[in-house]
Amino acid sequence: MFTGIIQTKASVISTNLDGGVLRLVLSVGSEYLQHLDLGASIAINGCCLTVVSYELNPQDVVGQATFDVIEETLKLTNLGELKRGMFVNLERSVTFGTELGGHIVSGHIHCTAEIEDIVVSGNNCKILLDLPKAWLKYIVYKGFVCINGASLTVGEMTDTGFWLHLIPETLSITNLGLAQVGDKLNIEVDQQTYTIVNTVEKYMQKHIQ
């Protein structure tokens, strides 16, 4: 479980696709690898991945963490498009006593959305996302959505997607500040909205003919 509050950006050291599994190696600030166990869950661009190995020397300011990304995950997320030198958003899993500053996030990506437009004016930044039609019904104006692992508020809706309004802090601490038109971002819809919409649809199908 995660909060959608990105802790840091990690840089991609290498990617290697072998037998349908992507071996992803990241360079991470050492403070974000403290007390880490093999098999721990970390959200990378919002996708819950398992740590298969890591390197952390006390005298170093950065360490390395390695993940295996399976074929199903590659199909649903933007992780298969990562290249050396690119940055990903990173969040360690929730622990007791964690401040819940965002919203409850599972780390299970539903789809990707393509950036159609970016509008920058002073310190204001707007990003227009084009979402697969099947997932639009789970997006609600002023509701929660998780974008590349970041808990954000849905802006104005369009026929094919929605706008995001990003503050300078979000642009600085996440990789959204590096995003370009045409990029694909990982989307996890709000679980409460997902459950409500599906429940209502099932009720309507059953009781209204």
JSON list of C-alpha atoms in Angstrom, two decimals:
[
{"chain": "A", "resi": 1, "resn": "MET", "atom": "CA", "xyz": [0.00, 0.00, 0.00]},
{"chain": "A", "resi": 2, "resn": "PHE", "atom": "CA", "xyz": [1.19, 3.51, -0.83]},
{"chain": "A", "resi": 3, "resn": "THR", "atom": "CA", "xyz": [0.10, 7.12, -0.33]},
{"chain": "A", "resi": 4, "resn": "GLY", "atom": "CA", "xyz": [0.87, 8.66, -3.71]},
{"chain": "A", "resi": 5, "resn": "ILE", "atom": "CA", "xyz": [3.34, 11.06, -2.11]},
{"chain": "A", "resi": 6, "resn": "ILE", "atom": "CA", "xyz": [6.53, 10.70, -4.17]},
{"chain": "A", "resi": 7, "resn": "GLN", "atom": "CA", "xyz": [9.66, 10.59, -2.00]},
{"chain": "A", "resi": 8, "resn": "THR", "atom": "CA", "xyz": [12.32, 11.00, -4.68]},
{"chain": "A", "resi": 9, "resn": "LYS", "atom": "CA", "xyz": [13.28, 10.53, -8.29]},
{"chain": "A", "resi": 10, "resn": "ALA", "atom": "CA", "xyz": [15.54, 7.58, -9.15]},
{"chain": "A", "resi": 11, "resn": "SER", "atom": "CA", "xyz": [17.62, 7.35, -12.32]},
{"chain": "A", "resi": 12, "resn": "VAL", "atom": "CA", "xyz": [17.72, 4.35, -14.61]},
{"chain": "A", "resi": 13, "resn": "ILE", "atom": "CA", "xyz": [21.12, 2.66, -14.71]},
{"chain": "A", "resi": 14, "resn": "SER", "atom": "CA", "xyz": [20.17, -0.16, -17.05]},
{"chain": "A", "resi": 15, "resn": "THR", "atom": "CA", "xyz": [17.30, -2.15, -18.54]},
{"chain": "A", "resi": 16, "resn": "ASN", "atom": "CA", "xyz": [17.65, -5.66, -19.91]},
{"chain": "A", "resi": 17, "resn": "LEU", "atom": "CA", "xyz": [14.77, -7.60, -21.46]},
{"chain": "A", "resi": 18, "resn": "ASP", "atom": "CA", "xyz": [15.29, -11.36, -21.32]},
{"chain": "A", "resi": 19, "resn": "GLY", "atom": "CA", "xyz": [12.60, -13.99, -21.82]},
{"chain": "A", "resi": 20, "resn": "GLY", "atom": "CA", "xyz": [9.78, -11.49, -21.41]},
{"chain": "A", "resi": 21, "resn": "VAL", "atom": "CA", "xyz": [11.12, -10.16, -18.10]},
{"chain": "A", "resi": 22, "resn": "LEU", "atom": "CA", "xyz": [12.72, -6.72, -17.83]},
{"chain": "A", "resi": 23, "resn": "ARG", "atom": "CA", "xyz": [15.59, -6.42, -15.34]},
{"chain": "A", "resi": 24, "resn": "LEU", "atom": "CA", "xyz": [15.46, -2.80, -14.15]},
{"chain": "A", "resi": 25, "resn": "VAL", "atom": "CA", "xyz": [18.38, -1.32, -12.20]},
{"chain": "A", "resi": 26, "resn": "LEU", "atom": "CA", "xyz": [17.96, 2.08, -10.55]},
{"chain": "A", "resi": 27, "resn": "SER", "atom": "CA", "xyz": [20.29, 4.53, -8.85]},
{"chain": "A", "resi": 28, "resn": "VAL", "atom": "CA", "xyz": [18.62, 5.72, -5.63]},
{"chain": "A", "resi": 29, "resn": "GLY", "atom": "CA", "xyz": [19.63, 8.11, -2.87]},
{"chain": "A", "resi": 30, "resn": "SER", "atom": "CA", "xyz": [20.99, 5.98, -0.01]},
{"chain": "A", "resi": 31, "resn": "GLU", "atom": "CA", "xyz": [18.51, 7.39, 2.54]},
{"chain": "A", "resi": 32, "resn": "TYR", "atom": "CA", "xyz": [15.67, 5.77, 0.57]},
{"chain": "A", "resi": 33, "resn": "LEU", "atom": "CA", "xyz": [17.26, 2.32, 0.80]},
{"chain": "A", "resi": 34, "resn": "GLN", "atom": "CA", "xyz": [17.75, 2.26, 4.56]},
{"chain": "A", "resi": 35, "resn": "HIS", "atom": "CA", "xyz": [16.27, -0.76, 6.40]},
{"chain": "A", "resi": 36, "resn": "LEU", "atom": "CA", "xyz": [15.28, -2.31, 3.08]},
{"chain": "A", "resi": 37, "resn": "ASP", "atom": "CA", "xyz": [14.61, -6.05, 2.85]},
{"chain": "A", "resi": 38, "resn": "LEU", "atom": "CA", "xyz": [14.79, -8.24, -0.21]},
{"chain": "A", "resi": 39, "resn": "GLY", "atom": "CA", "xyz": [11.25, -8.83, -1.40]},
{"chain": "A", "resi": 40, "resn": "ALA", "atom": "CA", "xyz": [10.08, -5.42, -0.19]},
{"chain": "A", "resi": 41, "resn": "SER", "atom": "CA", "xyz": [7.56, -3.52, -2.29]},
{"chain": "A", "resi": 42, "resn": "ILE", "atom": "CA", "xyz": [8.45, -0.16, -3.82]},
{"chain": "A", "resi": 43, "resn": "ALA", "atom": "CA", "xyz": [6.29, 1.88, -6.18]},
{"chain": "A", "resi": 44, "resn": "ILE", "atom": "CA", "xyz": [8.19, 2.82, -9.34]},
{"chain": "A", "resi": 45, "resn": "ASN", "atom": "CA", "xyz": [6.20, 5.28, -11.47]},
{"chain": "A", "resi": 46, "resn": "GLY", "atom": "CA", "xyz": [3.26, 4.14, -9.37]},
{"chain": "A", "resi": 47, "resn": "CYS", "atom": "CA", "xyz": [3.74, 0.44, -10.14]},
{"chain": "A", "resi": 48, "resn": "CYS", "atom": "CA", "xyz": [4.30, -1.86, -7.17]},
{"chain": "A", "resi": 49, "resn": "LEU", "atom": "CA", "xyz": [7.53, -3.78, -7.81]},
{"chain": "A", "resi": 50, "resn": "THR", "atom": "CA", "xyz": [9.50, -6.24, -5.71]},
{"chain": "A", "resi": 51, "resn": "VAL", "atom": "CA", "xyz": [13.12, -5.57, -4.79]},
{"chain": "A", "resi": 52, "resn": "VAL", "atom": "CA", "xyz": [15.19, -8.53, -6.02]},
{"chain": "A", "resi": 53, "resn": "SER", "atom": "CA", "xyz": [18.58, -7.10, -4.99]},
{"chain": "A", "resi": 54, "resn": "TYR", "atom": "CA", "xyz": [20.18, -3.89, -3.80]},
{"chain": "A", "resi": 55, "resn": "GLU", "atom": "CA", "xyz": [23.59, -2.40, -3.06]},
{"chain": "A", "resi": 56, "resn": "LEU", "atom": "CA", "xyz": [24.12, 0.07, -0.24]},
{"chain": "A", "resi": 57, "resn": "ASN", "atom": "CA", "xyz": [27.46, 1.11, 1.18]},
{"chain": "A", "resi": 58, "resn": "PRO", "atom": "CA", "xyz": [27.42, 3.30, 4.32]},
{"chain": "A", "resi": 59, "resn": "GLN", "atom": "CA", "xyz": [29.89, 5.79, 2.84]},
{"chain": "A", "resi": 60, "resn": "ASP", "atom": "CA", "xyz": [27.96, 6.29, -0.41]},
{"chain": "A", "resi": 61, "resn": "VAL", "atom": "CA", "xyz": [25.25, 8.89, -0.96]},
{"chain": "A", "resi": 62, "resn": "VAL", "atom": "CA", "xyz": [23.57, 6.71, -3.60]},
{"chain": "A", "resi": 63, "resn": "GLY", "atom": "CA", "xyz": [22.85, 3.01, -3.88]},
{"chain": "A", "resi": 64, "resn": "GLN", "atom": "CA", "xyz": [21.32, 0.66, -6.40]},
{"chain": "A", "resi": 65, "resn": "ALA", "atom": "CA", "xyz": [18.07, -1.28, -6.41]},
{"chain": "A", "resi": 66, "resn": "THR", "atom": "CA", "xyz": [17.08, -3.97, -8.90]},
{"chain": "A", "resi": 67, "resn": "PHE", "atom": "CA", "xyz": [13.59, -5.06, -9.94]},
{"chain": "A", "resi": 68, "resn": "ASP", "atom": "CA", "xyz": [12.14, -7.63, -12.34]},
{"chain": "A", "resi": 69, "resn": "VAL", "atom": "CA", "xyz": [9.20, -6.42, -14.43]},
{"chain": "A", "resi": 70, "resn": "ILE", "atom": "CA", "xyz": [7.06, -9.19, -15.93]},
{"chain": "A", "resi": 71, "resn": "GLU", "atom": "CA", "xyz": [5.36, -9.16, -19.31]},
{"chain": "A", "resi": 72, "resn": "GLU", "atom": "CA", "xyz": [1.86, -8.33, -18.00]},
{"chain": "A", "resi": 73, "resn": "THR", "atom": "CA", "xyz": [3.23, -5.28, -16.18]},
{"chain": "A", "resi": 74, "resn": "LEU", "atom": "CA", "xyz": [5.12, -4.18, -19.28]},
{"chain": "A", "resi": 75, "resn": "LYS", "atom": "CA", "xyz": [1.86, -4.26, -21.27]},
{"chain": "A", "resi": 76, "resn": "LEU", "atom": "CA", "xyz": [-0.06, -2.11, -18.79]},
{"chain": "A", "resi": 77, "resn": "THR", "atom": "CA", "xyz": [2.60, 0.45, -17.80]},
{"chain": "A", "resi": 78, "resn": "ASN", "atom": "CA", "xyz": [5.26, 2.74, -19.23]},
{"chain": "A", "resi": 79, "resn": "LEU", "atom": "CA", "xyz": [8.12, 0.81, -17.59]},
{"chain": "A", "resi": 80, "resn": "GLY", "atom": "CA", "xyz": [8.98, -0.94, -20.85]},
{"chain": "A", "resi": 81, "resn": "GLU", "atom": "CA", "xyz": [9.82, 2.44, -22.39]},
{"chain": "A", "resi": 82, "resn": "LEU", "atom": "CA", "xyz": [12.48, 3.30, -19.82]},
{"chain": "A", "resi": 83, "resn": "LYS", "atom": "CA", "xyz": [16.03, 3.95, -21.01]},
{"chain": "A", "resi": 84, "resn": "ARG", "atom": "CA", "xyz": [19.33, 4.59, -19.26]},
{"chain": "A", "resi": 85, "resn": "GLY", "atom": "CA", "xyz": [19.44, 8.10, -17.78]},
{"chain": "A", "resi": 86, "resn": "MET", "atom": "CA", "xyz": [15.68, 8.52, -17.51]},
{"chain": "A", "resi": 87, "resn": "PHE", "atom": "CA", "xyz": [14.07, 9.30, -14.15]},
{"chain": "A", "resi": 88, "resn": "VAL", "atom": "CA", "xyz": [11.28, 7.42, -12.37]},
{"chain": "A", "resi": 89, "resn": "ASN", "atom": "CA", "xyz": [9.18, 8.34, -9.35]},
{"chain": "A", "resi": 90, "resn": "LEU", "atom": "CA", "xyz": [9.84, 6.29, -6.22]},
{"chain": "A", "resi": 91, "resn": "GLU", "atom": "CA", "xyz": [7.79, 5.71, -3.07]},
{"chain": "A", "resi": 92, "resn": "ARG", "atom": "CA", "xyz": [8.50, 3.18, -0.33]},
{"chain": "A", "resi": 93, "resn": "SER", "atom": "CA", "xyz": [5.47, 1.29, 0.98]},
{"chain": "A", "resi": 94, "resn": "VAL", "atom": "CA", "xyz": [3.40, 2.63, 3.87]},
{"chain": "A", "resi": 95, "resn": "THR", "atom": "CA", "xyz": [4.51, 1.83, 7.43]},
{"chain": "A", "resi": 96, "resn": "PHE", "atom": "CA", "xyz": [2.65, 2.36, 10.69]},
{"chain": "A", "resi": 97, "resn": "GLY", "atom": "CA", "xyz": [2.80, 6.03, 11.60]},
{"chain": "A", "resi": 98, "resn": "THR", "atom": "CA", "xyz": [3.15, 7.20, 7.99]},
{"chain": "A", "resi": 99, "resn": "GLU", "atom": "CA", "xyz": [1.39, 10.51, 7.33]},
{"chain": "A", "resi": 100, "resn": "LEU", "atom": "CA", "xyz": [-1.29, 9.95, 4.67]},
{"chain": "A", "resi": 101, "resn": "GLY", "atom": "CA", "xyz": [-0.88, 13.12, 2.68]},
{"chain": "A", "resi": 102, "resn": "GLY", "atom": "CA", "xyz": [-2.29, 11.77, -0.58]},
{"chain": "A", "resi": 103, "resn": "HIS", "atom": "CA", "xyz": [-4.79, 8.94, -0.90]},
{"chain": "A", "resi": 104, "resn": "ILE", "atom": "CA", "xyz": [-4.65, 5.15, -0.57]},
{"chain": "A", "resi": 105, "resn": "VAL", "atom": "CA", "xyz": [-2.84, 3.74, -3.61]},
{"chain": "A", "resi": 106, "resn": "SER", "atom": "CA", "xyz": [-2.43, 0.04, -4.39]},
{"chain": "A", "resi": 107, "resn": "GLY", "atom": "CA", "xyz": [0.38, 0.26, -6.92]},
{"chain": "A", "resi": 108, "resn": "HIS", "atom": "CA", "xyz": [-1.71, -1.65, -9.49]},
{"chain": "A", "resi": 109, "resn": "ILE", "atom": "CA", "xyz": [-1.68, 0.32, -12.74]},
{"chain": "A", "resi": 110, "resn": "HIS", "atom": "CA", "xyz": [-4.91, 0.27, -14.73]},
{"chain": "A", "resi": 111, "resn": "CYS", "atom": "CA", "xyz": [-3.72, 1.86, -17.97]},
{"chain": "A", "resi": 112, "resn": "THR", "atom": "CA", "xyz": [-1.51, 4.54, -19.46]},
{"chain": "A", "resi": 113, "resn": "ALA", "atom": "CA", "xyz": [-2.57, 7.97, -20.69]},
{"chain": "A", "resi": 114, "resn": "GLU", "atom": "CA", "xyz": [-0.83, 9.97, -23.40]},
{"chain": "A", "resi": 115, "resn": "ILE", "atom": "CA", "xyz": [0.08, 13.63, -22.93]},
{"chain": "A", "resi": 116, "resn": "GLU", "atom": "CA", "xyz": [-1.76, 15.69, -25.55]},
{"chain": "A", "resi": 117, "resn": "ASP", "atom": "CA", "xyz": [-0.74, 19.17, -24.46]},
{"chain": "A", "resi": 118, "resn": "ILE", "atom": "CA", "xyz": [1.39, 21.01, -21.88]},
{"chain": "A", "resi": 119, "resn": "VAL", "atom": "CA", "xyz": [0.68, 24.64, -21.05]},
{"chain": "A", "resi": 120, "resn": "VAL", "atom": "CA", "xyz": [3.17, 26.58, -18.91]},
{"chain": "A", "resi": 121, "resn": "SER", "atom": "CA", "xyz": [2.42, 30.11, -17.70]},
{"chain": "A", "resi": 122, "resn": "GLY", "atom": "CA", "xyz": [4.68, 31.54, -15.03]},
{"chain": "A", "resi": 123, "resn": "ASN", "atom": "CA", "xyz": [4.70, 29.02, -12.16]},
{"chain": "A", "resi": 124, "resn": "ASN", "atom": "CA", "xyz": [1.56, 27.33, -13.44]},
{"chain": "A", "resi": 125, "resn": "CYS", "atom": "CA", "xyz": [1.68, 24.12, -15.44]},
{"chain": "A", "resi": 126, "resn": "LYS", "atom": "CA", "xyz": [-1.26, 22.31, -17.03]},
{"chain": "A", "resi": 127, "resn": "ILE", "atom": "CA", "xyz": [-1.04, 18.87, -18.62]},
{"chain": "A", "resi": 128, "resn": "LEU", "atom": "CA", "xyz": [-3.80, 17.44, -20.81]},
{"chain": "A", "resi": 129, "resn": "LEU", "atom": "CA", "xyz": [-4.07, 13.65, -20.77]},
{"chain": "A", "resi": 130, "resn": "ASP", "atom": "CA", "xyz": [-5.82, 11.44, -23.31]},
{"chain": "A", "resi": 131, "resn": "LEU", "atom": "CA", "xyz": [-7.25, 8.40, -21.53]},
{"chain": "A", "resi": 132, "resn": "PRO", "atom": "CA", "xyz": [-8.53, 5.10, -22.97]},
{"chain": "A", "resi": 133, "resn": "LYS", "atom": "CA", "xyz": [-12.33, 5.38, -23.25]},
{"chain": "A", "resi": 134, "resn": "ALA", "atom": "CA", "xyz": [-12.97, 2.39, -20.96]},
{"chain": "A", "resi": 135, "resn": "TRP", "atom": "CA", "xyz": [-11.35, 4.18, -18.02]},
{"chain": "A", "resi": 136, "resn": "LEU", "atom": "CA", "xyz": [-12.90, 7.65, -18.42]},
{"chain": "A", "resi": 137, "resn": "LYS", "atom": "CA", "xyz": [-15.94, 6.69, -16.33]},
{"chain": "A", "resi": 138, "resn": "TYR", "atom": "CA", "xyz": [-13.70, 6.31, -13.27]},
{"chain": "A", "resi": 139, "resn": "ILE", "atom": "CA", "xyz": [-12.31, 9.83, -13.55]},
{"chain": "A", "resi": 140, "resn": "VAL", "atom": "CA", "xyz": [-14.27, 12.50, -11.63]},
{"chain": "A", "resi": 141, "resn": "TYR", "atom": "CA", "xyz": [-13.67, 16.25, -11.63]},
{"chain": "A", "resi": 142, "resn": "LYS", "atom": "CA", "xyz": [-11.89, 17.20, -8.37]},
{"chain": "A", "resi": 143, "resn": "GLY", "atom": "CA", "xyz": [-11.50, 13.52, -7.55]},
{"chain": "A", "resi": 144, "resn": "PHE", "atom": "CA", "xyz": [-8.29, 11.61, -6.88]},
{"chain": "A", "resi": 145, "resn": "VAL", "atom": "CA", "xyz": [-6.12, 10.00, -9.54]},
{"chain": "A", "resi": 146, "resn": "CYS", "atom": "CA", "xyz": [-2.62, 8.54, -9.32]},
{"chain": "A", "resi": 147, "resn": "ILE", "atom": "CA", "xyz": [-0.29, 9.65, -12.14]},
{"chain": "A", "resi": 148, "resn": "ASN", "atom": "CA", "xyz": [3.13, 7.96, -12.36]},
{"chain": "A", "resi": 149, "resn": "GLY", "atom": "CA", "xyz": [2.66, 7.22, -8.67]},
{"chain": "A", "resi": 150, "resn": "ALA", "atom": "CA", "xyz": [1.76, 10.78, -7.64]},
{"chain": "A", "resi": 151, "resn": "SER", "atom": "CA", "xyz": [-1.57, 11.44, -5.92]},
{"chain": "A", "resi": 152, "resn": "LEU", "atom": "CA", "xyz": [-3.15, 14.31, -7.83]},
{"chain": "A", "resi": 153, "resn": "THR", "atom": "CA", "xyz": [-6.50, 16.05, -8.24]},
{"chain": "A", "resi": 154, "resn": "VAL", "atom": "CA", "xyz": [-8.44, 15.75, -11.48]},
{"chain": "A", "resi": 155, "resn": "GLY", "atom": "CA", "xyz": [-8.90, 19.06, -13.28]},
{"chain": "A", "resi": 156, "resn": "GLU", "atom": "CA", "xyz": [-11.33, 19.95, -16.03]},
{"chain": "A", "resi": 157, "resn": "MET", "atom": "CA", "xyz": [-12.72, 17.00, -17.98]},
{"chain": "A", "resi": 158, "resn": "THR", "atom": "CA", "xyz": [-12.71, 16.72, -21.78]},
{"chain": "A", "resi": 159, "resn": "ASP", "atom": "CA", "xyz": [-14.42, 14.26, -24.11]},
{"chain": "A", "resi": 160, "resn": "THR", "atom": "CA", "xyz": [-11.31, 12.07, -24.17]},
{"chain": "A", "resi": 161, "resn": "GLY", "atom": "CA", "xyz": [-9.45, 12.85, -20.96]},
{"chain": "A", "resi": 162, "resn": "PHE", "atom": "CA", "xyz": [-8.73, 15.50, -18.36]},
{"chain": "A", "resi": 163, "resn": "TRP", "atom": "CA", "xyz": [-6.38, 18.29, -17.30]},
{"chain": "A", "resi": 164, "resn": "LEU", "atom": "CA", "xyz": [-3.89, 18.23, -14.45]},
{"chain": "A", "resi": 165, "resn": "HIS", "atom": "CA", "xyz": [-2.86, 21.43, -12.65]},
{"chain": "A", "resi": 166, "resn": "LEU", "atom": "CA", "xyz": [0.62, 21.02, -11.16]},
{"chain": "A", "resi": 167, "resn": "ILE", "atom": "CA", "xyz": [2.36, 23.19, -8.58]},
{"chain": "A", "resi": 168, "resn": "PRO", "atom": "CA", "xyz": [6.14, 23.86, -8.78]},
{"chain": "A", "resi": 169, "resn": "GLU", "atom": "CA", "xyz": [6.84, 21.47, -5.87]},
{"chain": "A", "resi": 170, "resn": "THR", "atom": "CA", "xyz": [5.20, 18.57, -7.72]},
{"chain": "A", "resi": 171, "resn": "LEU", "atom": "CA", "xyz": [7.12, 19.41, -10.89]},
{"chain": "A", "resi": 172, "resn": "SER", "atom": "CA", "xyz": [10.38, 19.52, -8.94]},
{"chain": "A", "resi": 173, "resn": "ILE", "atom": "CA", "xyz": [10.07, 16.38, -6.84]},
{"chain": "A", "resi": 174, "resn": "THR", "atom": "CA", "xyz": [8.52, 14.11, -9.51]},
{"chain": "A", "resi": 175, "resn": "ASN", "atom": "CA", "xyz": [9.37, 13.25, -13.10]},
{"chain": "A", "resi": 176, "resn": "LEU", "atom": "CA", "xyz": [6.24, 15.08, -14.30]},
{"chain": "A", "resi": 177, "resn": "GLY", "atom": "CA", "xyz": [8.40, 18.18, -14.63]},
{"chain": "A", "resi": 178, "resn": "LEU", "atom": "CA", "xyz": [10.35, 16.34, -17.34]},
{"chain": "A", "resi": 179, "resn": "ALA", "atom": "CA", "xyz": [7.27, 15.12, -19.23]},
{"chain": "A", "resi": 180, "resn": "GLN", "atom": "CA", "xyz": [6.77, 15.96, -22.91]},
{"chain": "A", "resi": 181, "resn": "VAL", "atom": "CA", "xyz": [3.85, 15.81, -25.30]},
{"chain": "A", "resi": 182, "resn": "GLY", "atom": "CA", "xyz": [3.47, 12.24, -26.52]},
{"chain": "A", "resi": 183, "resn": "ASP", "atom": "CA", "xyz": [4.80, 10.66, -23.31]},
{"chain": "A", "resi": 184, "resn": "LYS", "atom": "CA", "xyz": [2.70, 7.96, -21.68]},
{"chain": "A", "resi": 185, "resn": "LEU", "atom": "CA", "xyz": [1.99, 8.18, -17.96]},
{"chain": "A", "resi": 186, "resn": "ASN", "atom": "CA", "xyz": [0.86, 5.38, -15.65]},
{"chain": "A", "resi": 187, "resn": "ILE", "atom": "CA", "xyz": [-2.69, 5.72, -14.34]},
{"chain": "A", "resi": 188, "resn": "GLU", "atom": "CA", "xyz": [-4.25, 4.19, -11.25]},
{"chain": "A", "resi": 189, "resn": "VAL", "atom": "CA", "xyz": [-7.83, 5.33, -10.78]},
{"chain": "A", "resi": 190, "resn": "ASP", "atom": "CA", "xyz": [-9.22, 5.97, -7.31]},
{"chain": "A", "resi": 191, "resn": "GLN", "atom": "CA", "xyz": [-10.30, 2.65, -5.81]},
{"chain": "A", "resi": 192, "resn": "GLN", "atom": "CA", "xyz": [-13.43, 4.05, -4.15]},
{"chain": "A", "resi": 193, "resn": "THR", "atom": "CA", "xyz": [-14.63, 5.57, -7.42]},
{"chain": "A", "resi": 194, "resn": "TYR", "atom": "CA", "xyz": [-13.82, 2.32, -9.24]},
{"chain": "A", "resi": 195, "resn": "THR", "atom": "CA", "xyz": [-15.85, 0.28, -6.76]},
{"chain": "A", "resi": 196, "resn": "ILE", "atom": "CA", "xyz": [-18.85, 2.64, -6.74]},
{"chain": "A", "resi": 197, "resn": "VAL", "atom": "CA", "xyz": [-19.07, 2.87, -10.53]},
{"chain": "A", "resi": 198, "resn": "ASN", "atom": "CA", "xyz": [-18.82, -0.89, -11.00]},
{"chain": "A", "resi": 199, "resn": "THR", "atom": "CA", "xyz": [-21.37, -1.57, -8.25]},
{"chain": "A", "resi": 200, "resn": "VAL", "atom": "CA", "xyz": [-23.89, 0.86, -9.75]},
{"chain": "A", "resi": 201, "resn": "GLU", "atom": "CA", "xyz": [-23.38, -0.59, -13.25]},
{"chain": "A", "resi": 202, "resn": "LYS", "atom": "CA", "xyz": [-23.98, -4.14, -12.00]},
{"chain": "A", "resi": 203, "resn": "TYR", "atom": "CA", "xyz": [-27.11, -3.03, -10.16]},
{"chain": "A", "resi": 204, "resn": "MET", "atom": "CA", "xyz": [-28.47, -1.24, -13.23]},
{"chain": "A", "resi": 205, "resn": "GLN", "atom": "CA", "xyz": [-27.82, -4.26, -15.45]},
{"chain": "A", "resi": 206, "resn": "LYS", "atom": "CA", "xyz": [-29.55, -6.59, -13.00]},
{"chain": "A", "resi": 207, "resn": "HIS", "atom": "CA", "xyz": [-32.59, -4.51, -12.04]},
{"chain": "A", "resi": 208, "resn": "ILE", "atom": "CA", "xyz": [-33.31, -2.24, -14.99]},
{"chain": "A", "resi": 209, "resn": "GLN", "atom": "CA", "xyz": [-34.22, -3.99, -18.22]}
]
